[in-house]
Amino acid sequence: MKTILENNYSYTQQLIIALVSTFFGYHLYQEIVNPEKSQLTLSIMLVALTYFLINKFGTQSEKGKI
């Protein structure tokens, strides 16, 4: 529990991951059912962007705090 409290953005990151996963899942479903309406490329780019941003800002250690 202490590790969750140290990262101020953990709840925000979990919310963003949930939203991006929902967006990706919907467009994956559209690719299977209606390929002409799908925007799967946009979804994959959003997943990649989310991954890199959360890796960059989510794993910073808080030095100097006890």
Short mmCIF file of N, CA, C and O in Angstrom, two decimals:
data_model
loop_
_atom_site.label_atom_id
_atom_site.label_comp_id
_atom_site.label_asym_id
_atom_site.label_seq_id
_atom_site.Cartn_x
_atom_site.Cartn_y
_atom_site.Cartn_z
N MET A 1 0.81 -1.19 0.00
CA MET A 1 0.00 0.00 0.00
C MET A 1 0.86 1.26 0.00
O MET A 1 0.48 2.26 -0.55
N LYS A 2 2.03 1.18 0.63
CA LYS A 2 2.90 2.34 0.70
C LYS A 2 3.39 2.75 -0.68
O LYS A 2 3.51 3.94 -0.96
N THR A 3 3.65 1.79 -1.57
CA THR A 3 4.12 2.15 -2.90
C THR A 3 3.07 2.89 -3.70
O THR A 3 3.39 3.75 -4.50
N ILE A 4 1.80 2.58 -3.48
CA ILE A 4 0.73 3.29 -4.19
C ILE A 4 0.66 4.73 -3.69
O ILE A 4 0.46 5.66 -4.46
N LEU A 5 0.82 4.93 -2.40
CA LEU A 5 0.73 6.28 -1.85
C LEU A 5 1.91 7.15 -2.24
O LEU A 5 1.79 8.36 -2.31
N GLU A 6 3.07 6.56 -2.51
CA GLU A 6 4.23 7.34 -2.90
C GLU A 6 4.09 7.91 -4.30
O GLU A 6 4.59 8.98 -4.58
N ASN A 7 3.41 7.22 -5.19
CA ASN A 7 3.24 7.69 -6.55
C ASN A 7 1.92 8.46 -6.63
O ASN A 7 0.85 7.90 -6.57
N ASN A 8 2.03 9.78 -6.78
CA ASN A 8 0.84 10.64 -6.80
C ASN A 8 -0.03 10.40 -8.02
O ASN A 8 -1.21 10.74 -8.01
N TYR A 9 0.53 9.87 -9.08
CA TYR A 9 -0.20 9.73 -10.33
C TYR A 9 -0.72 8.32 -10.57
O TYR A 9 -1.20 8.02 -11.65
N SER A 10 -0.64 7.43 -9.60
CA SER A 10 -1.00 6.04 -9.83
C SER A 10 -2.48 5.89 -10.18
O SER A 10 -2.82 5.12 -11.07
N TYR A 11 -3.35 6.62 -9.51
CA TYR A 11 -4.78 6.51 -9.82
C TYR A 11 -5.08 7.09 -11.20
O TYR A 11 -5.88 6.54 -11.95
N THR A 12 -4.43 8.18 -11.54
CA THR A 12 -4.61 8.78 -12.86
C THR A 12 -4.11 7.85 -13.94
O THR A 12 -4.76 7.68 -14.97
N GLN A 13 -2.98 7.22 -13.71
CA GLN A 13 -2.43 6.30 -14.69
C GLN A 13 -3.35 5.10 -14.89
O GLN A 13 -3.56 4.65 -16.01
N GLN A 14 -3.92 4.58 -13.81
CA GLN A 14 -4.84 3.45 -13.94
C GLN A 14 -6.09 3.84 -14.71
O GLN A 14 -6.59 3.06 -15.52
N LEU A 15 -6.58 5.06 -14.51
CA LEU A 15 -7.75 5.54 -15.24
C LEU A 15 -7.43 5.69 -16.72
O LEU A 15 -8.22 5.28 -17.58
N ILE A 16 -6.27 6.25 -17.03
CA ILE A 16 -5.87 6.42 -18.44
C ILE A 16 -5.71 5.06 -19.11
O ILE A 16 -6.14 4.87 -20.25
N ILE A 17 -5.11 4.11 -18.43
CA ILE A 17 -4.94 2.76 -18.99
C ILE A 17 -6.29 2.12 -19.25
O ILE A 17 -6.51 1.50 -20.30
N ALA A 18 -7.23 2.29 -18.34
CA ALA A 18 -8.57 1.72 -18.53
C ALA A 18 -9.28 2.36 -19.73
O ALA A 18 -9.90 1.65 -20.54
N LEU A 19 -9.18 3.66 -19.87
CA LEU A 19 -9.83 4.35 -21.00
C LEU A 19 -9.20 3.95 -22.33
O LEU A 19 -9.91 3.70 -23.31
N VAL A 20 -7.87 3.90 -22.38
CA VAL A 20 -7.19 3.53 -23.62
C VAL A 20 -7.49 2.07 -23.97
O VAL A 20 -7.69 1.74 -25.14
N SER A 21 -7.56 1.20 -22.97
CA SER A 21 -7.88 -0.20 -23.23
C SER A 21 -9.29 -0.35 -23.78
O SER A 21 -9.53 -1.15 -24.70
N THR A 22 -10.23 0.41 -23.24
CA THR A 22 -11.60 0.38 -23.74
C THR A 22 -11.66 0.88 -25.18
O THR A 22 -12.33 0.28 -26.03
N PHE A 23 -10.97 1.98 -25.46
CA PHE A 23 -10.92 2.54 -26.81
C PHE A 23 -10.32 1.54 -27.79
O PHE A 23 -10.85 1.33 -28.88
N PHE A 24 -9.22 0.90 -27.39
CA PHE A 24 -8.57 -0.08 -28.25
C PHE A 24 -9.46 -1.30 -28.47
O PHE A 24 -9.57 -1.80 -29.59
N GLY A 25 -10.10 -1.77 -27.41
CA GLY A 25 -10.98 -2.93 -27.53
C GLY A 25 -12.16 -2.67 -28.45
O GLY A 25 -12.54 -3.52 -29.26
N TYR A 26 -12.73 -1.47 -28.36
CA TYR A 26 -13.84 -1.13 -29.25
C TYR A 26 -13.41 -1.12 -30.70
O TYR A 26 -14.09 -1.65 -31.58
N HIS A 27 -12.26 -0.53 -30.98
CA HIS A 27 -11.79 -0.45 -32.37
C HIS A 27 -11.31 -1.81 -32.88
O HIS A 27 -11.41 -2.08 -34.08
N LEU A 28 -10.82 -2.65 -32.01
CA LEU A 28 -10.48 -4.02 -32.41
C LEU A 28 -11.75 -4.78 -32.79
O LEU A 28 -11.79 -5.49 -33.78
N TYR A 29 -12.79 -4.60 -31.99
CA TYR A 29 -14.10 -5.20 -32.32
C TYR A 29 -14.62 -4.68 -33.65
O TYR A 29 -15.12 -5.44 -34.49
N GLN A 30 -14.49 -3.38 -33.88
CA GLN A 30 -14.94 -2.80 -35.16
C GLN A 30 -14.15 -3.36 -36.33
O GLN A 30 -14.69 -3.55 -37.42
N GLU A 31 -12.85 -3.63 -36.11
CA GLU A 31 -12.02 -4.21 -37.17
C GLU A 31 -12.52 -5.60 -37.55
O GLU A 31 -12.51 -5.97 -38.72
N ILE A 32 -12.98 -6.36 -36.57
CA ILE A 32 -13.46 -7.71 -36.83
C ILE A 32 -14.84 -7.68 -37.48
O ILE A 32 -15.09 -8.39 -38.45
N VAL A 33 -15.75 -6.85 -36.97
CA VAL A 33 -17.14 -6.83 -37.45
C VAL A 33 -17.32 -5.95 -38.67
O VAL A 33 -17.91 -6.38 -39.67
N ASN A 34 -16.85 -4.71 -38.62
CA ASN A 34 -17.01 -3.75 -39.72
C ASN A 34 -15.66 -3.14 -40.06
O ASN A 34 -15.33 -2.05 -39.58
N PRO A 35 -14.87 -3.78 -40.90
CA PRO A 35 -13.52 -3.28 -41.17
C PRO A 35 -13.49 -1.87 -41.79
O PRO A 35 -12.53 -1.14 -41.60
N GLU A 36 -14.54 -1.49 -42.50
CA GLU A 36 -14.53 -0.16 -43.13
C GLU A 36 -14.70 0.98 -42.11
O GLU A 36 -14.33 2.10 -42.37
N LYS A 37 -15.24 0.69 -40.92
CA LYS A 37 -15.44 1.72 -39.90
C LYS A 37 -14.33 1.74 -38.86
O LYS A 37 -14.36 2.54 -37.94
N SER A 38 -13.36 0.88 -39.00
CA SER A 38 -12.33 0.73 -37.97
C SER A 38 -11.27 1.81 -38.04
O SER A 38 -10.92 2.30 -39.13
N GLN A 39 -10.77 2.20 -36.89
CA GLN A 39 -9.63 3.11 -36.78
C GLN A 39 -8.57 2.44 -35.91
O GLN A 39 -8.09 3.01 -34.93
N LEU A 40 -8.21 1.23 -36.27
CA LEU A 40 -7.29 0.44 -35.46
C LEU A 40 -5.90 1.05 -35.41
O LEU A 40 -5.23 1.00 -34.38
N THR A 41 -5.46 1.69 -36.48
CA THR A 41 -4.14 2.33 -36.49
C THR A 41 -4.07 3.44 -35.45
O THR A 41 -3.09 3.55 -34.72
N LEU A 42 -5.12 4.24 -35.37
CA LEU A 42 -5.17 5.30 -34.37
C LEU A 42 -5.14 4.71 -32.96
O LEU A 42 -4.46 5.24 -32.07
N SER A 43 -5.83 3.62 -32.75
CA SER A 43 -5.86 2.97 -31.44
C SER A 43 -4.49 2.44 -31.05
O SER A 43 -4.07 2.58 -29.90
N ILE A 44 -3.79 1.83 -31.99
CA ILE A 44 -2.45 1.30 -31.71
C ILE A 44 -1.48 2.43 -31.39
O ILE A 44 -0.65 2.32 -30.48
N MET A 45 -1.60 3.55 -32.11
CA MET A 45 -0.75 4.70 -31.82
C MET A 45 -1.04 5.26 -30.43
O MET A 45 -0.12 5.65 -29.70
N LEU A 46 -2.31 5.29 -30.03
CA LEU A 46 -2.68 5.77 -28.70
C LEU A 46 -2.16 4.84 -27.61
O LEU A 46 -1.68 5.30 -26.57
N VAL A 47 -2.21 3.54 -27.84
CA VAL A 47 -1.67 2.57 -26.87
C VAL A 47 -0.16 2.77 -26.72
O VAL A 47 0.37 2.77 -25.61
N ALA A 48 0.55 2.95 -27.84
CA ALA A 48 2.00 3.15 -27.79
C ALA A 48 2.34 4.45 -27.06
O ALA A 48 3.25 4.48 -26.22
N LEU A 49 1.62 5.52 -27.35
CA LEU A 49 1.86 6.79 -26.69
C LEU A 49 1.62 6.69 -25.18
O LEU A 49 2.41 7.19 -24.38
N THR A 50 0.54 6.02 -24.81
CA THR A 50 0.25 5.83 -23.39
C THR A 50 1.34 5.03 -22.71
O THR A 50 1.77 5.35 -21.60
N TYR A 51 1.81 3.98 -23.36
CA TYR A 51 2.88 3.14 -22.79
C TYR A 51 4.15 3.97 -22.54
O TYR A 51 4.73 3.91 -21.45
N PHE A 52 4.56 4.75 -23.52
CA PHE A 52 5.79 5.53 -23.36
C PHE A 52 5.65 6.62 -22.32
O PHE A 52 6.56 6.87 -21.53
N LEU A 53 4.50 7.29 -22.26
CA LEU A 53 4.32 8.36 -21.28
C LEU A 53 4.24 7.83 -19.86
O LEU A 53 4.81 8.43 -18.94
N ILE A 54 3.56 6.71 -19.68
CA ILE A 54 3.48 6.15 -18.33
C ILE A 54 4.83 5.58 -17.90
O ILE A 54 5.21 5.70 -16.74
N ASN A 55 5.58 5.02 -18.83
CA ASN A 55 6.93 4.57 -18.49
C ASN A 55 7.83 5.74 -18.11
O ASN A 55 8.62 5.66 -17.18
N LYS A 56 7.70 6.84 -18.83
CA LYS A 56 8.56 7.99 -18.59
C LYS A 56 8.21 8.68 -17.28
O LYS A 56 9.08 8.99 -16.47
N PHE A 57 6.93 8.93 -17.02
CA PHE A 57 6.53 9.70 -15.85
C PHE A 57 6.11 8.83 -14.67
O PHE A 57 6.02 9.33 -13.55
N GLY A 58 5.85 7.56 -14.89
CA GLY A 58 5.34 6.72 -13.82
C GLY A 58 6.40 6.04 -13.00
O GLY A 58 6.13 5.59 -11.89
N THR A 59 7.62 5.94 -13.49
CA THR A 59 8.65 5.19 -12.78
C THR A 59 9.71 6.10 -12.15
O THR A 59 10.77 5.63 -11.80
N GLN A 60 9.41 7.38 -12.01
CA GLN A 60 10.38 8.27 -11.38
C GLN A 60 10.40 8.00 -9.89
O GLN A 60 9.38 7.91 -9.23
N SER A 61 11.59 7.87 -9.38
CA SER A 61 11.71 7.69 -7.94
C SER A 61 11.71 9.05 -7.25
O SER A 61 12.21 10.02 -7.79
N GLU A 62 11.15 9.07 -6.08
CA GLU A 62 11.09 10.31 -5.32
C GLU A 62 12.28 10.35 -4.36
O GLU A 62 12.20 9.85 -3.24
N LYS A 63 13.37 10.93 -4.81
CA LYS A 63 14.57 11.01 -3.99
C LYS A 63 14.45 12.18 -3.03
O LYS A 63 13.91 13.23 -3.36
N GLY A 64 14.94 12.01 -1.86
CA GLY A 64 14.94 13.08 -0.88
C GLY A 64 13.75 13.04 0.07
O GLY A 64 13.74 13.70 1.08
N LYS A 65 12.73 12.27 -0.29
CA LYS A 65 11.57 12.15 0.61
C LYS A 65 11.75 10.91 1.47
O LYS A 65 12.24 9.89 1.03
N ILE A 66 11.31 11.00 2.68
CA ILE A 66 11.44 9.86 3.59
C ILE A 66 10.13 9.12 3.68
O ILE A 66 9.08 9.61 3.65
#
